[in-house]
Every structure is written in C-alpha cells, then in structure tokens.
PDB file of C-alpha atoms in Angstrom:
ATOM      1  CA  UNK A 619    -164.853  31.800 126.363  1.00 54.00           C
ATOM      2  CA  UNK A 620    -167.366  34.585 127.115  1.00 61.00           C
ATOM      3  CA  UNK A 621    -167.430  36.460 130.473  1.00 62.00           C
ATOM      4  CA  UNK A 622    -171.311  37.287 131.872  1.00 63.00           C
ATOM      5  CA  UNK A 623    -172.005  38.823 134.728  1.00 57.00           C
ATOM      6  CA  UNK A 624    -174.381  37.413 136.854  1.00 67.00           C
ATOM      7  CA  UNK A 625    -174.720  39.917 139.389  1.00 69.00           C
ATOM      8  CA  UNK A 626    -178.025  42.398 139.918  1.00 75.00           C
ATOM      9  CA  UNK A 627    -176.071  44.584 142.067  1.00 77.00           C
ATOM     10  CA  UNK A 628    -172.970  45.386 139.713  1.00 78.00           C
ATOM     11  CA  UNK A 629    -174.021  48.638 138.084  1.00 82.00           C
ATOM     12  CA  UNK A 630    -175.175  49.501 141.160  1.00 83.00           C
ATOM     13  CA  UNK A 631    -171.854  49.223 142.706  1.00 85.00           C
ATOM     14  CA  UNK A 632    -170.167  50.639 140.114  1.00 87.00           C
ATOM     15  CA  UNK A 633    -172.376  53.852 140.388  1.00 89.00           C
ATOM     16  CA  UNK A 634    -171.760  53.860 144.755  1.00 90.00           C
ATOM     17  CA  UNK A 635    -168.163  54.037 143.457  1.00 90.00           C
ATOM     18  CA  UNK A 636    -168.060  56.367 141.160  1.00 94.00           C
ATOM     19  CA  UNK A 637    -169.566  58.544 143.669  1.00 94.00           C
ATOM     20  CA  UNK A 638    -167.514  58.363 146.676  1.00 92.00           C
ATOM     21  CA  UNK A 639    -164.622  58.308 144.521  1.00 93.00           C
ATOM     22  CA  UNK A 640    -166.610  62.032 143.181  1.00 94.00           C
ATOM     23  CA  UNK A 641    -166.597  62.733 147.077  1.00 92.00           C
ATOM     24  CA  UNK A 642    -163.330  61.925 147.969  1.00 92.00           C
ATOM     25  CA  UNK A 643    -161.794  63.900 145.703  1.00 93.00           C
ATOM     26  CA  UNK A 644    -163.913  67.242 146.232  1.00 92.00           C
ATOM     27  CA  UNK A 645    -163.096  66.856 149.516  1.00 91.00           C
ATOM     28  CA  UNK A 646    -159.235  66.575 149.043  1.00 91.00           C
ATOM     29  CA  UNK A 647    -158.902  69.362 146.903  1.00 91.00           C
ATOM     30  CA  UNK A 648    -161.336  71.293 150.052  1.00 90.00           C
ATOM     31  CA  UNK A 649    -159.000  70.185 152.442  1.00 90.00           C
ATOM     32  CA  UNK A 650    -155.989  71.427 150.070  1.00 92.00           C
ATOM     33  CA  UNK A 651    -157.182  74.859 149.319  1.00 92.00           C
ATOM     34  CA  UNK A 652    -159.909  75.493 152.210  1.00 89.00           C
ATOM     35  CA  UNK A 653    -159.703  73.260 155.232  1.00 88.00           C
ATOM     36  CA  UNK A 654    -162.728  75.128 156.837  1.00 88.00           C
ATOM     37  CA  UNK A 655    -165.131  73.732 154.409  1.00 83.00           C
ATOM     38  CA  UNK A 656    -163.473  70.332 154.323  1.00 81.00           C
ATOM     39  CA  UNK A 657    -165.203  67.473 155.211  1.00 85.00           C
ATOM     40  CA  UNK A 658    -162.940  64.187 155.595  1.00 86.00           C
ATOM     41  CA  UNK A 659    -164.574  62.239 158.313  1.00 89.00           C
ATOM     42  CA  UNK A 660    -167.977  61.961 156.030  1.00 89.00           C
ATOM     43  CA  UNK A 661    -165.473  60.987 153.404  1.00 90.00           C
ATOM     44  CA  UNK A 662    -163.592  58.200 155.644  1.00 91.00           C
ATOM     45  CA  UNK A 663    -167.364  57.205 156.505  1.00 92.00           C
ATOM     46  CA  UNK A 664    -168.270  56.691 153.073  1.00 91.00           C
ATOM     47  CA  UNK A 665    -165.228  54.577 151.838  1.00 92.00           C
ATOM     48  CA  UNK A 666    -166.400  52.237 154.876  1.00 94.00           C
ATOM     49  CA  UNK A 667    -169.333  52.377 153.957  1.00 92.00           C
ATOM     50  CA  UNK A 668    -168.977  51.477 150.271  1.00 91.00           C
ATOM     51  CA  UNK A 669    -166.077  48.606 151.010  1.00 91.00           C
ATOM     52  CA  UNK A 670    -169.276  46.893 153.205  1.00 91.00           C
ATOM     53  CA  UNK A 671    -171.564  46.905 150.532  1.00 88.00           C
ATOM     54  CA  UNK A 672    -169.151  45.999 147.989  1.00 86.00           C
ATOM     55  CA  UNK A 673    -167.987  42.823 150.354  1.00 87.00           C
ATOM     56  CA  UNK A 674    -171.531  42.149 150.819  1.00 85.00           C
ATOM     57  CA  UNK A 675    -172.923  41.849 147.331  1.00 80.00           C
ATOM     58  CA  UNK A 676    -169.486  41.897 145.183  1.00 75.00           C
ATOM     59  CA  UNK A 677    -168.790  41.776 141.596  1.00 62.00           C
ATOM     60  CA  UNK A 678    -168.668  38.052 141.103  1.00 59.00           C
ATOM     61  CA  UNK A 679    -168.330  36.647 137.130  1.00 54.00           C
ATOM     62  CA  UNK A 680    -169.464  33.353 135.647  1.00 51.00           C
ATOM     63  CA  UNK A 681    -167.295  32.022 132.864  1.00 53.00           C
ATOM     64  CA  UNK A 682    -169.021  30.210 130.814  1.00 55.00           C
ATOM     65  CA  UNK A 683    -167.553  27.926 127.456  1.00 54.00           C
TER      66      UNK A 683
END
C-alpha cells in the first residue's frame, strides 16, 4: 500500500504553518517578557487566517494498492 499525495498546495501549507506557528511563538514569549512589543491580535489573525486556507485547499491523500 503506498501513500501519494495528490495535492499542489501541501508544501505550501506546510510552509504557512510553519510560519505562524514561528509567529505565534515570538509573540508569546513578547507577551511573557515585554508586553509593550507584543503583538497577539496579528497572531489570533493569522491562525484564522491559516485554518481558512488550510480548510480550503487541505491535505487530502490518495491510497493507492
């Protein structure tokens, strides 16, 4: 059984991901150490953001035999 993925967008994704996640967590240890520079709503407006796109073009797998 092999796994492919089918999906143009995936790597993509991944990358929008890896980002925010980058983003979020700057922005936690800002709002930890220095809440004047912190930045949480563009964080909050991100996640949305990336769940959207995500929804929208997904990581979907063909199985194939």
């Amino acid at each position: 059984m092999k796994t492919t993925i089918k999906n143009q967008y995936s790597s993509a994704n991944n990358a929008l991901i890896f980002f925010v996640s980058m983003l979020v967590g700057y922005n936690i240890y800002q709002e930890i150490f220095h809440p004047e520079k912190a930045d949480l709503i563009l964080c909050v407006i991100m996640i949305v953001l990336t769940t959207f796109t995500i929804q929208k073009y997904g990581k979907k797998t063909e199985t194939k035999q």
